[in-house]
Backbone as CSV, one residue per row, in Angstrom:
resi,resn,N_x,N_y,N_z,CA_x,CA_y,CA_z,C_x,C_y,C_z
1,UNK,-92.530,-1.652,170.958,-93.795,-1.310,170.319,-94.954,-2.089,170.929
2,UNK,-94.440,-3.427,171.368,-95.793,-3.994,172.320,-95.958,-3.503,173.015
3,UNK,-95.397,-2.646,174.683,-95.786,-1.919,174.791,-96.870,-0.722,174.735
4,UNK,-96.175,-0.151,173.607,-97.047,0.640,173.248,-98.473,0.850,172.785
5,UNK,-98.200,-0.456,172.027,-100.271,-1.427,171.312,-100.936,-1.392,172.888
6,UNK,-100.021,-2.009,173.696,-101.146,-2.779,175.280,-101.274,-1.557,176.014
7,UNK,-100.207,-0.374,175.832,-100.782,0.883,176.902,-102.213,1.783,176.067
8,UNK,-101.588,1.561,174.529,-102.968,2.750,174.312,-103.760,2.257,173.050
9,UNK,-103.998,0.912,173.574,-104.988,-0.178,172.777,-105.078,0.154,171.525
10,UNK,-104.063,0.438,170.660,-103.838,0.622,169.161,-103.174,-0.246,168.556
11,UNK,-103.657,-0.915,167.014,-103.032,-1.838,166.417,-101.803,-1.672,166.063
12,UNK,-101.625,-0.268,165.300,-100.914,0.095,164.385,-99.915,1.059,165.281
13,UNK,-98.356,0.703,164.950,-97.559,1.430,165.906,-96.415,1.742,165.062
14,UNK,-95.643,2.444,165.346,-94.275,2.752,164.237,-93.230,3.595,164.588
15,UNK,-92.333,4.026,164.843,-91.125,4.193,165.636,-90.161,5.391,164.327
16,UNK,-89.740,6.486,164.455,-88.928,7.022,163.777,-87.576,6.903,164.194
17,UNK,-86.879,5.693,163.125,-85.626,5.843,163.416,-85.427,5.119,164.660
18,UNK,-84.217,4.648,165.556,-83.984,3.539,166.165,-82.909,3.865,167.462
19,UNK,-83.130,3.690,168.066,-81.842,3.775,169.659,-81.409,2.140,169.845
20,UNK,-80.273,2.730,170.117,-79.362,1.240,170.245,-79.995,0.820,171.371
21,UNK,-79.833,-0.871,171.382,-80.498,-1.977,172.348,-80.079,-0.987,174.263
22,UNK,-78.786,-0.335,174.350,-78.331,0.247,175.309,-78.636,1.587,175.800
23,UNK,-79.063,1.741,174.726,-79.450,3.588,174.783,-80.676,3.901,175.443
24,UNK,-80.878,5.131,176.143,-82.190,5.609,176.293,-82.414,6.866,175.774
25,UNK,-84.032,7.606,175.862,-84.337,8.976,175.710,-85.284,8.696,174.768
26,UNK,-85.053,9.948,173.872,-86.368,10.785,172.807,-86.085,9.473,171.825
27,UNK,-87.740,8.617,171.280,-88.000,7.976,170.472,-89.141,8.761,169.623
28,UNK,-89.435,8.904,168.789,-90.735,9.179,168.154,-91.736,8.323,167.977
29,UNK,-92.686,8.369,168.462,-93.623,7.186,168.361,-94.673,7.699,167.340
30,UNK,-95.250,7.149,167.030,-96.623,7.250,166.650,-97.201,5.768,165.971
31,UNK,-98.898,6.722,165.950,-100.234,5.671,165.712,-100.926,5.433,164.773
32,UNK,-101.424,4.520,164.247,-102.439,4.957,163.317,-101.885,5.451,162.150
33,UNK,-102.499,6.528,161.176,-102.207,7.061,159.842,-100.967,7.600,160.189
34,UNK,-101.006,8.447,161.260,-99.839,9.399,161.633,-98.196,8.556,161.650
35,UNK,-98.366,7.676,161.435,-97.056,6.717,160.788,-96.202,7.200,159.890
36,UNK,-97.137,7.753,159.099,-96.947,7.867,157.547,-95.806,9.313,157.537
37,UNK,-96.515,10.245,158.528,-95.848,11.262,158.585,-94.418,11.769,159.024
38,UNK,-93.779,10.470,159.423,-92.431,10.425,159.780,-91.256,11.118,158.703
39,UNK,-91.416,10.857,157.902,-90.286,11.433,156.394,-90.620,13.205,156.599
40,UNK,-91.535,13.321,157.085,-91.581,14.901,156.822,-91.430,15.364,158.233
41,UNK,-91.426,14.646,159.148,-90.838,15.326,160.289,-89.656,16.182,160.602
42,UNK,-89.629,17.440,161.312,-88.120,18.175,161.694,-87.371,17.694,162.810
43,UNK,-86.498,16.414,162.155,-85.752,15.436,163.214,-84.514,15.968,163.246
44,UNK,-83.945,16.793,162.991,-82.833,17.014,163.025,-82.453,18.936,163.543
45,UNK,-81.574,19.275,164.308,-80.142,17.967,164.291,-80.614,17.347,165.617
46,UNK,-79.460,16.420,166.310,-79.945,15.672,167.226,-79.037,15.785,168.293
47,UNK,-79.037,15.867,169.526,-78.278,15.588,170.129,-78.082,14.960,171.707
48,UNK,-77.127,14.329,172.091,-76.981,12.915,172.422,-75.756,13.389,173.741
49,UNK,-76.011,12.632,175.077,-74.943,12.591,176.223,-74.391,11.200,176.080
50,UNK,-73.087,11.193,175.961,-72.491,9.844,176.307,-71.503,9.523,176.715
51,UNK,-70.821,8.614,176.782,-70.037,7.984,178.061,-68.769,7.199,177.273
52,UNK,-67.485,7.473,177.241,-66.529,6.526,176.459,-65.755,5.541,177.372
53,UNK,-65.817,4.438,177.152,-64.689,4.068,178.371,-64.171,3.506,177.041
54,UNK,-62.301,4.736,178.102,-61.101,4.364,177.099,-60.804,3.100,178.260
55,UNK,-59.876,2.193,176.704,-59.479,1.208,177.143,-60.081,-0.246,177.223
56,UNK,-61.718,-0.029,176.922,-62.484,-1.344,176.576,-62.567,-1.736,175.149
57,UNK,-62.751,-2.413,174.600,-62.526,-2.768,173.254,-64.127,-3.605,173.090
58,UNK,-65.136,-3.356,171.948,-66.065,-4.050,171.648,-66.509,-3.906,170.397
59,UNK,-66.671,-4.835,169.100,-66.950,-5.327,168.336,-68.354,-4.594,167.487
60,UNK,-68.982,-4.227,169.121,-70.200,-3.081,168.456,-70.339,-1.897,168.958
61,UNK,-69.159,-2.010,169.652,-68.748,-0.004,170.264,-69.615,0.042,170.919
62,UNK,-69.858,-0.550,171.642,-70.791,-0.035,173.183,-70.750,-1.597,174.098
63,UNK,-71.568,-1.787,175.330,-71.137,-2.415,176.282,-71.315,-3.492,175.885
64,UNK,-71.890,-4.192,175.145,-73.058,-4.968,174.664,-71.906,-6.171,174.441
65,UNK,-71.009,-5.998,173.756,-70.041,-7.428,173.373,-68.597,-7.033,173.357
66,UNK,-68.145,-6.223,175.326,-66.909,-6.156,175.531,-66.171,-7.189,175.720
67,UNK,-64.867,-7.706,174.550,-64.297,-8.365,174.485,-62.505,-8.374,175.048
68,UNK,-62.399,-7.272,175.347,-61.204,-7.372,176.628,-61.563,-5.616,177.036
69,UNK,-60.125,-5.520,177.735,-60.076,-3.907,178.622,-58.610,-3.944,179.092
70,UNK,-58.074,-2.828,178.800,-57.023,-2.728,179.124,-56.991,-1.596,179.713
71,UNK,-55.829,-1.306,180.403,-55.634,-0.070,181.322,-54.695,0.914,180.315
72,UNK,-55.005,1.913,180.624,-54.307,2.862,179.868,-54.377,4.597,180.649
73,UNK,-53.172,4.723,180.300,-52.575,6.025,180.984,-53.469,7.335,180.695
74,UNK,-54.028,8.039,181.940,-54.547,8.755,182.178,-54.395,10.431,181.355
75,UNK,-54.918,11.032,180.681,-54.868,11.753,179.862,-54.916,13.018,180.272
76,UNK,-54.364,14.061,179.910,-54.352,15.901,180.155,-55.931,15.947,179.645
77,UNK,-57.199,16.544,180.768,-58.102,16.979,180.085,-58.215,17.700,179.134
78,UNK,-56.901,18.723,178.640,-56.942,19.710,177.620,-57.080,18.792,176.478
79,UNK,-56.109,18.054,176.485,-56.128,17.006,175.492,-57.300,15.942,174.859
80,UNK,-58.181,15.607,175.449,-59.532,15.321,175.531,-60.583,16.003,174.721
81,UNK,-60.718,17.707,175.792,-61.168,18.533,175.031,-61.217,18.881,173.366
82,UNK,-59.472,18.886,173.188,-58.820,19.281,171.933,-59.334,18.010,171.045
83,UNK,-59.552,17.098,171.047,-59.909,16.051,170.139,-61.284,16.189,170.519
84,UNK,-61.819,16.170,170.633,-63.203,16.436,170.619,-63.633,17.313,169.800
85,UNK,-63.096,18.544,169.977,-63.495,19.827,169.077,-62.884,19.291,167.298
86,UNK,-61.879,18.572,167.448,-61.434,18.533,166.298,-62.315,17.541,165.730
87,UNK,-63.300,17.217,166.347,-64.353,16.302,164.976,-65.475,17.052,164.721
88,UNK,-65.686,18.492,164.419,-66.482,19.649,164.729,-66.676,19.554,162.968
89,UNK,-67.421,19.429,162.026,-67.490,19.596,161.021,-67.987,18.733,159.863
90,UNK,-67.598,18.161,158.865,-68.095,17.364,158.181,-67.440,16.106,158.460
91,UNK,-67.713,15.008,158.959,-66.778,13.677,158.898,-67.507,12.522,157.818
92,UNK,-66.243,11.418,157.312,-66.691,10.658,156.868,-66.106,9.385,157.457
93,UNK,-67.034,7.931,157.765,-66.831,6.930,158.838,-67.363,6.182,158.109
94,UNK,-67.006,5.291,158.770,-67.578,3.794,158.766,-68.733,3.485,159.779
95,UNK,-69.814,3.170,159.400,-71.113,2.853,160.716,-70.276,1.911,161.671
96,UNK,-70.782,1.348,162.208,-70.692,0.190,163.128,-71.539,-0.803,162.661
97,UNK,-70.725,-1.881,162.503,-70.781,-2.897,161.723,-72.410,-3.927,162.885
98,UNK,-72.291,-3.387,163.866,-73.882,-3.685,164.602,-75.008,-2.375,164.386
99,UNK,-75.420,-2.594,163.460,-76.259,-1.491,163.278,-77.709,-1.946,162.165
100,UNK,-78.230,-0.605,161.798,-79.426,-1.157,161.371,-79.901,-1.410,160.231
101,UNK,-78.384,-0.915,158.925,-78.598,-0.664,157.895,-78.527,-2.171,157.299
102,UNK,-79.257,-2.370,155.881,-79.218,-3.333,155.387,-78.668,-3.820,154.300
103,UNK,-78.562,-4.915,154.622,-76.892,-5.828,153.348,-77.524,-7.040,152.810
104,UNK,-78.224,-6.750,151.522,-78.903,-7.893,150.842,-79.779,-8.522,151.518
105,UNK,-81.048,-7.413,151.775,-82.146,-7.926,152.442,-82.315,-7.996,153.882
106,UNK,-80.930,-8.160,154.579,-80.966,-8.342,155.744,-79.818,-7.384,156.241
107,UNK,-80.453,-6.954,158.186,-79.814,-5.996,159.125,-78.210,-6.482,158.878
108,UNK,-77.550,-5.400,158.974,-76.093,-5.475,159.588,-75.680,-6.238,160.435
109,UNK,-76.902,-5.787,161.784,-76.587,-6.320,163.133,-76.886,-7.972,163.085
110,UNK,-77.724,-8.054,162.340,-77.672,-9.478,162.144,-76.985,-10.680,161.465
111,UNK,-76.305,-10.425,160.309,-75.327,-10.543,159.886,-74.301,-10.924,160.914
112,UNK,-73.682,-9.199,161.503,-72.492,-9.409,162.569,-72.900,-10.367,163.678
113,UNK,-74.403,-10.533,164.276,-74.821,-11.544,165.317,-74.580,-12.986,164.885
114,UNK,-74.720,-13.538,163.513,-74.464,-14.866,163.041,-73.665,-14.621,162.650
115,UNK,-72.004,-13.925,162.800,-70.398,-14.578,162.750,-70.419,-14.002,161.192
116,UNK,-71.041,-13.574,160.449,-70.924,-13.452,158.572,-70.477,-11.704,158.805
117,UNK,-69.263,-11.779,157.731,-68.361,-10.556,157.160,-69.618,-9.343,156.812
118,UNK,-69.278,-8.467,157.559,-70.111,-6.977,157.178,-69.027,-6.220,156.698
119,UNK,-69.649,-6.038,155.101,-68.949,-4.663,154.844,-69.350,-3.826,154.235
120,UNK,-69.204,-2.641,155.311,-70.202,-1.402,154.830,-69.554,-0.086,154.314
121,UNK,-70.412,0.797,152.964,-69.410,1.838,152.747,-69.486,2.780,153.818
122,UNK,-68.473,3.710,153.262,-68.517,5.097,154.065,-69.708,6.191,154.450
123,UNK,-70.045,6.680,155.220,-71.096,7.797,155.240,-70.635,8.595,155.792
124,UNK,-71.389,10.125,155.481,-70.946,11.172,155.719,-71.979,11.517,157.163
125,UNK,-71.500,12.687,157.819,-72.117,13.280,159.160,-71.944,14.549,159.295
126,UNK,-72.559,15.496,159.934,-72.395,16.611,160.397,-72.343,17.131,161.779
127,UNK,-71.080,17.461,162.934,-70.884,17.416,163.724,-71.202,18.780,164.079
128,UNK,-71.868,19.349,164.270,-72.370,20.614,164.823,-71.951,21.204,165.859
129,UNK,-71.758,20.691,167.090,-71.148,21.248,168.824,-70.878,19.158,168.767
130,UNK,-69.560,19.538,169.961,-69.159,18.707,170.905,-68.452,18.941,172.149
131,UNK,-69.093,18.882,173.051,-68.208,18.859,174.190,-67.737,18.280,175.227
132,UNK,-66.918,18.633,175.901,-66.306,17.765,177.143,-67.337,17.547,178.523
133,UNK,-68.162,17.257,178.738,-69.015,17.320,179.988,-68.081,16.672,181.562
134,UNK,-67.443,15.783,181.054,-66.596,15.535,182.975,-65.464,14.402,182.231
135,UNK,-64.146,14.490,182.430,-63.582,13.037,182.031,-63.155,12.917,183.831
136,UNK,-63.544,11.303,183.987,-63.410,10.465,184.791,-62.276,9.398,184.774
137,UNK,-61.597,9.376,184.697,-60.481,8.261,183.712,-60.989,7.093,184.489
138,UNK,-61.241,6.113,183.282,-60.977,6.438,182.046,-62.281,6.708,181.364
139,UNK,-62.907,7.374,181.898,-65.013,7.161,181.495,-64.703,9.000,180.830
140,UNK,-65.065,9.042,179.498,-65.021,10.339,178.716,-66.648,10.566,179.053
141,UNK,-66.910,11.853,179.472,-68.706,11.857,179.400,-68.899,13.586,178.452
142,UNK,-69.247,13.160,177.551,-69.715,14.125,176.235,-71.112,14.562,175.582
143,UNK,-70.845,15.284,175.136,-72.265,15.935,174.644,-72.401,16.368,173.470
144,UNK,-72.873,15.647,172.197,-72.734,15.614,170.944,-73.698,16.471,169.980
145,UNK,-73.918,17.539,169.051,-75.074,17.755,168.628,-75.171,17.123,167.455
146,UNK,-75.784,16.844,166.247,-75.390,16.325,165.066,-76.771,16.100,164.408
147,UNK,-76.095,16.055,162.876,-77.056,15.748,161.809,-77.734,14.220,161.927
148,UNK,-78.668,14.103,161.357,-79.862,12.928,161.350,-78.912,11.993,160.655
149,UNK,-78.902,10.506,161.247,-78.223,9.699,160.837,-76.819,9.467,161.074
150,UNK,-76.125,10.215,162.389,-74.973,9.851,162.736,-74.724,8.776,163.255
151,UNK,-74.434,7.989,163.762,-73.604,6.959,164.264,-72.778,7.545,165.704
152,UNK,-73.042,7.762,167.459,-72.681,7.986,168.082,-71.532,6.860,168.743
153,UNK,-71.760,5.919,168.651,-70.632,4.816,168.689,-69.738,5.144,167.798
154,UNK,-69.678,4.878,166.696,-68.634,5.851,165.540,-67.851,6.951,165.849
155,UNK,-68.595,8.062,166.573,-67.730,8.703,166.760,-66.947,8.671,168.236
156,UNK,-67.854,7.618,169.413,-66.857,7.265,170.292,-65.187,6.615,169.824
157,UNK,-65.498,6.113,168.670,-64.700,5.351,168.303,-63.452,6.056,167.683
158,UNK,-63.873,6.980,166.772,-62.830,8.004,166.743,-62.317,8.435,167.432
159,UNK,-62.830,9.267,168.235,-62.476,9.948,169.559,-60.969,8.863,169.853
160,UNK,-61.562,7.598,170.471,-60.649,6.713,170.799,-59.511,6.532,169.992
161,UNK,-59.678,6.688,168.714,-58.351,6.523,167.416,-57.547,8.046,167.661
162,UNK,-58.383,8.954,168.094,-57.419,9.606,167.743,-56.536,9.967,169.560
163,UNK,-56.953,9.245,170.090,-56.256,8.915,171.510,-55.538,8.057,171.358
164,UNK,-55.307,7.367,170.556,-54.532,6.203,170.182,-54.600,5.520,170.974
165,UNK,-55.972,5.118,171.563,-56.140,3.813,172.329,-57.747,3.011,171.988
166,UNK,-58.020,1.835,172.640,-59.500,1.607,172.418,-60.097,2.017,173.539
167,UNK,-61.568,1.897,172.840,-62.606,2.476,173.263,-63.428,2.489,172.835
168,UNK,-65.046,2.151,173.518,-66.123,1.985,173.164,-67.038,2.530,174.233
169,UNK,-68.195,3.282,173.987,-69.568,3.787,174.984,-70.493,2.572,175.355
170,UNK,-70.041,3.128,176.682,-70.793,2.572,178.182,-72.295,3.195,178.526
171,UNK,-72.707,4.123,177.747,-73.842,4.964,177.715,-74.076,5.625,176.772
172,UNK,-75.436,5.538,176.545,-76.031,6.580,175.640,-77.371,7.034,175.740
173,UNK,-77.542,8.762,175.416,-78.573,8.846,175.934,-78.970,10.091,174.838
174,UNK,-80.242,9.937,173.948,-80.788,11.056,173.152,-81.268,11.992,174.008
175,UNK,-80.728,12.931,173.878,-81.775,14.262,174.329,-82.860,14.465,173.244
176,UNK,-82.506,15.243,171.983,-83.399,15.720,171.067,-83.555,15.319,170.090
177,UNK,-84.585,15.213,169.021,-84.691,14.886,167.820,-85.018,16.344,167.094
178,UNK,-84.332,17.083,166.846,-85.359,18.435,165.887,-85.913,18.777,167.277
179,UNK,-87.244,19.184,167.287,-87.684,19.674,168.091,-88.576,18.801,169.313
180,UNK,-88.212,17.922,169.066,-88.475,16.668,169.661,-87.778,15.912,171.106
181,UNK,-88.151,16.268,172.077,-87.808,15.693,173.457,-88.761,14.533,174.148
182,UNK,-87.885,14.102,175.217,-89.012,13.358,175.931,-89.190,13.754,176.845
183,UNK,-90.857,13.660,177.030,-91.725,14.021,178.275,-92.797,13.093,178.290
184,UNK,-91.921,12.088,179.121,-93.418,11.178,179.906,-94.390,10.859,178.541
185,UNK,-93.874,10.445,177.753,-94.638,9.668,176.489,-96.016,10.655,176.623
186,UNK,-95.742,12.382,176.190,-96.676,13.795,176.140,-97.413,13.927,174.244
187,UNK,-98.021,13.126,174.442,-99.188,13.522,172.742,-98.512,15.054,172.442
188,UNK,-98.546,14.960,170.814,-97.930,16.049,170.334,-98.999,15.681,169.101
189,UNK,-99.226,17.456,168.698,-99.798,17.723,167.235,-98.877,17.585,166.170
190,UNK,-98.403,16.729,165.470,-97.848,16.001,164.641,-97.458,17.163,163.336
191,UNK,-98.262,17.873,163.217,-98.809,19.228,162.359,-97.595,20.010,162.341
192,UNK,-97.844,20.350,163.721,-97.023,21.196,164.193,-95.570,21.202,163.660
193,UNK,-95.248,20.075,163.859,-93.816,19.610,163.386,-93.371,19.407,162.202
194,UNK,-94.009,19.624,161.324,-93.953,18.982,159.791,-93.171,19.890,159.360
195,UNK,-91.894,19.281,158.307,-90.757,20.572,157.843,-91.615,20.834,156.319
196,UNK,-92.541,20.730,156.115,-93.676,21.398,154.823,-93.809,22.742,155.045
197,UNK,-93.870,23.445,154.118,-94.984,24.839,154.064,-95.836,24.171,153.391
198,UNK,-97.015,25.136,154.027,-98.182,25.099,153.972,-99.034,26.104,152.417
199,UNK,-99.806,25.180,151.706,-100.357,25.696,150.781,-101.981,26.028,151.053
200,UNK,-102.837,26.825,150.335,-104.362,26.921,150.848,-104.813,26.152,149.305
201,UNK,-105.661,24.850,149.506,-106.743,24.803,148.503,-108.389,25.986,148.040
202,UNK,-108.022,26.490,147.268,-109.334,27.448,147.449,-110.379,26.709,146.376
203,UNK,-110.955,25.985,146.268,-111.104,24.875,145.349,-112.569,24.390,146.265
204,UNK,-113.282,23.396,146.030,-114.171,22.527,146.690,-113.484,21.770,147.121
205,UNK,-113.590,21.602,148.970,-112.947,20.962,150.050,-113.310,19.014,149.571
206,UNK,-114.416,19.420,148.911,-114.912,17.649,148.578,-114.160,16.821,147.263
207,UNK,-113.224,18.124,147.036,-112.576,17.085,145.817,-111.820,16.534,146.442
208,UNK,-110.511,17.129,147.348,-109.940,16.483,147.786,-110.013,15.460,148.896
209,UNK,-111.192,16.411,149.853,-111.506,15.023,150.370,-111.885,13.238,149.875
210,UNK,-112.750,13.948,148.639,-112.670,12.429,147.675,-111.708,11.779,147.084
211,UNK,-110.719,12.647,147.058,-109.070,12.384,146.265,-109.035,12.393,144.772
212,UNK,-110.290,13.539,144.384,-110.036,13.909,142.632,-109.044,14.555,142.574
213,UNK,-108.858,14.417,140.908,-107.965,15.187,140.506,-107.859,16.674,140.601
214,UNK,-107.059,17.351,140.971,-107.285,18.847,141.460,-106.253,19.668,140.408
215,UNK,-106.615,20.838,140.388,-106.147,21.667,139.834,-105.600,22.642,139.814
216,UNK,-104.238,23.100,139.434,-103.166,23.791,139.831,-103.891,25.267,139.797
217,UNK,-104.471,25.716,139.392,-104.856,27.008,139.463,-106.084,27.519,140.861
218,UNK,-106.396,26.655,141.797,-107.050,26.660,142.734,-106.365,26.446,144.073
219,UNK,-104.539,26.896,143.571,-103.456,26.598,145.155,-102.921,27.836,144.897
220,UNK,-103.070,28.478,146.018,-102.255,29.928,146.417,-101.347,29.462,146.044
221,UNK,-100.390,28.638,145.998,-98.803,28.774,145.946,-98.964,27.588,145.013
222,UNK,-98.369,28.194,143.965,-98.178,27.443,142.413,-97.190,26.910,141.931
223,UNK,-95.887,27.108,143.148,-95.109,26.594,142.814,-94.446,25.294,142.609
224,UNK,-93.406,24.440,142.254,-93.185,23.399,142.496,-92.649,23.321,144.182
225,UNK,-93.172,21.729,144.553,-93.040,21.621,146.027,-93.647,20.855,146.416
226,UNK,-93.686,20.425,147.888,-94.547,19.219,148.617,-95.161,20.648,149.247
227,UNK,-96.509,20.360,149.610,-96.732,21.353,150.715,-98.080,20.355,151.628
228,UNK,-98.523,20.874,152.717,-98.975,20.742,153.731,-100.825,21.519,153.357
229,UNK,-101.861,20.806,152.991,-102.910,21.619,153.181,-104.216,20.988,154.173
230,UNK,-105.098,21.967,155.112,-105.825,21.916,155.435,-107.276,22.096,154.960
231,UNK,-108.186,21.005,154.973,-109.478,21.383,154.663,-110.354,21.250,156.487
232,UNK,-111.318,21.737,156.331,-112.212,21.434,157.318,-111.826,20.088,158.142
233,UNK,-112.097,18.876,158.076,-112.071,17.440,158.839,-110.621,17.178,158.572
234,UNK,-109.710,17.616,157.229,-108.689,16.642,157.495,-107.105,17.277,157.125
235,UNK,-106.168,16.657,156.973,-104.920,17.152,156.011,-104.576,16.530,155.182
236,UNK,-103.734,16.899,154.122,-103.508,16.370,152.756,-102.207,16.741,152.079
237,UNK,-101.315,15.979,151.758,-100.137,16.649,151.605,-99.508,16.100,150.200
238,UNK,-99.515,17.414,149.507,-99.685,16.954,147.977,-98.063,17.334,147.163
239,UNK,-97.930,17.102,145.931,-96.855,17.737,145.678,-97.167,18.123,143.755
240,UNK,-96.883,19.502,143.970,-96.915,20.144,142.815,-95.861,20.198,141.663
241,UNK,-95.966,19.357,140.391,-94.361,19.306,139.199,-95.379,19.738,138.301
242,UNK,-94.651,20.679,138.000,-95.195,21.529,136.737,-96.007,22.019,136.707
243,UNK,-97.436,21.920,135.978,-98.700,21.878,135.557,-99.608,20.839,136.653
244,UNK,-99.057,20.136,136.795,-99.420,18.656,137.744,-99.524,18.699,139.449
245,UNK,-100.830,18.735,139.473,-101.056,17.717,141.225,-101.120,16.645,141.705
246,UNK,-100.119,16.326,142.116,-100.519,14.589,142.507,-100.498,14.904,144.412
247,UNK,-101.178,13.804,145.013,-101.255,13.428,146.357,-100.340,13.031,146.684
248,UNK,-99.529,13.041,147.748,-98.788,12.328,148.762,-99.355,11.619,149.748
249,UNK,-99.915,12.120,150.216,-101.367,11.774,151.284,-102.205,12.617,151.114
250,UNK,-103.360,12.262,151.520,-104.675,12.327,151.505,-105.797,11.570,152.715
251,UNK,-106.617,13.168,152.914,-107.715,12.625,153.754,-106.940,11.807,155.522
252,UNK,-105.829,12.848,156.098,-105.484,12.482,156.977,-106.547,13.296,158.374
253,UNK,-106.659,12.934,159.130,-107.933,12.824,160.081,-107.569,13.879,160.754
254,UNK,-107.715,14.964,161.520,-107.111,15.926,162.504,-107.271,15.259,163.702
255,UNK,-107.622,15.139,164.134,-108.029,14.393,165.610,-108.494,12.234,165.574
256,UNK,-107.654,11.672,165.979,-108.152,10.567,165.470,-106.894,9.856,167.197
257,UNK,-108.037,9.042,167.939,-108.156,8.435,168.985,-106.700,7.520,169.124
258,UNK,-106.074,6.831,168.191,-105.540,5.770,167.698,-104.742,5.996,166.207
């Protein structure tokens, strides 16, 4: 994120979601207010190229803290294939105990970095496509699609259990987030992307720009919901229960430098 402040002289910086210390590709960045808009982004599903080497063993499933390697007998690609496909569906895992979630205030990964017991529950995933891209023995190179919040080490790790050997990724690399790629750190209309429908205020543009109280009978769509509205200078993204308008945001800028 320093970086990012010193290339495009902005205070305020913020990151959707996280790539391992090893990983590269699609990050979401943003500036300014547009921070805020991360929860409503269409990040999903996601998908990811990576690299297994059977036979290394590491503590955080990737290269980062390989603690031995053993050699192990070279595998029928069919066989490869066939376990692969067989994690095609709903799974439930264990994260990796180096990761980002938090255990009484503080990261996982930090925890596991100062020697102290991580123990984390189960989570669920959605494995959408997987496939075989080249096995190299012993280097598996795959291509994962999946729901928001998987754990790609995790499922190297399976993979490896159900080879009945170890194994941990030597690479990782996001392709997509939702509709989200990387290109040369390319400005995107933020708008665009928002998983909201869109409501019309037909109302005076100055209430909400002031952030009065507004009134349910002045929104095309009356229903309950978050929705997405445009006035003249800005956006505003409100959510309708019952009878009731309340703001989510308000008075977000269309065009804003930073």
């Amino acid at each position: 994120m320093g970086y990012v402040k010193h290339k495009y002289g902005t205070k305020k910086v913020g990151f959707s979601g996280t790539l391992d210390p090893f990983a590269t590709g699609c990050l979401i960045v943003a500036t300014g207010q547009y921070t805020k808009l991360f929860q409503y982004l269409k990040k999903t599903p996601k998908s990811y190229k990576a690299t297994l080497w059977l036979g290394a063993n590491s503590p955080s499933l990737d290269i980062e803290k390989i603690d031995s390697i053993q050699k192990v007998t070279q595998f029928d690609e069919a066989i490869i294939s066939k376990t692969l496909s067989s994690l095609k569906g709903e799974l439930s895992y264990y994260p990796p105990k180096f990761c980002a979630k938090k255990l009484n205030g503080k990261r996982a990964y930090e925890l596991a970095r100062a020697g102290e017991e991580v123990e984390l529950k189960t989570i669920s995933s959605t494995i959408y496509d997987i496939n075989l891209l080249h096995y190299n023995h012993p280097f598996v190179h795959f291509e994962a699609k999946v729901s928001e919040g998987t754990y790609i080490r995790s499922l190297g790790a399976l993979i490896a259990d159900k080879l009945g050997v170890n194994g941990t990724l030597s690479s990782l690399h996001r392709i997509h987030e939702g509709q989200f790629k990387y290109e040369n750190e390319k400005a995107l209309d933020p708008f665009v992307h928002l998983a909201l429908p869109s409501n019309v205020y037909t109302g005076d543009e100055t209430y909400m720009e002031l952030g009065k109280k507004l009134s349910l009978e002045y929104f095309e769509v009356q229903d309950e919901g978050i929705y997405l509205i445009e006035t003249s200078s800005f956006f505003s993204i409100i959510k309708i229960m019952g009878k009731e308008v309340k703001y989510k945001m308000n008075r977000i800028p269309k065009f804003q430098d930073n």
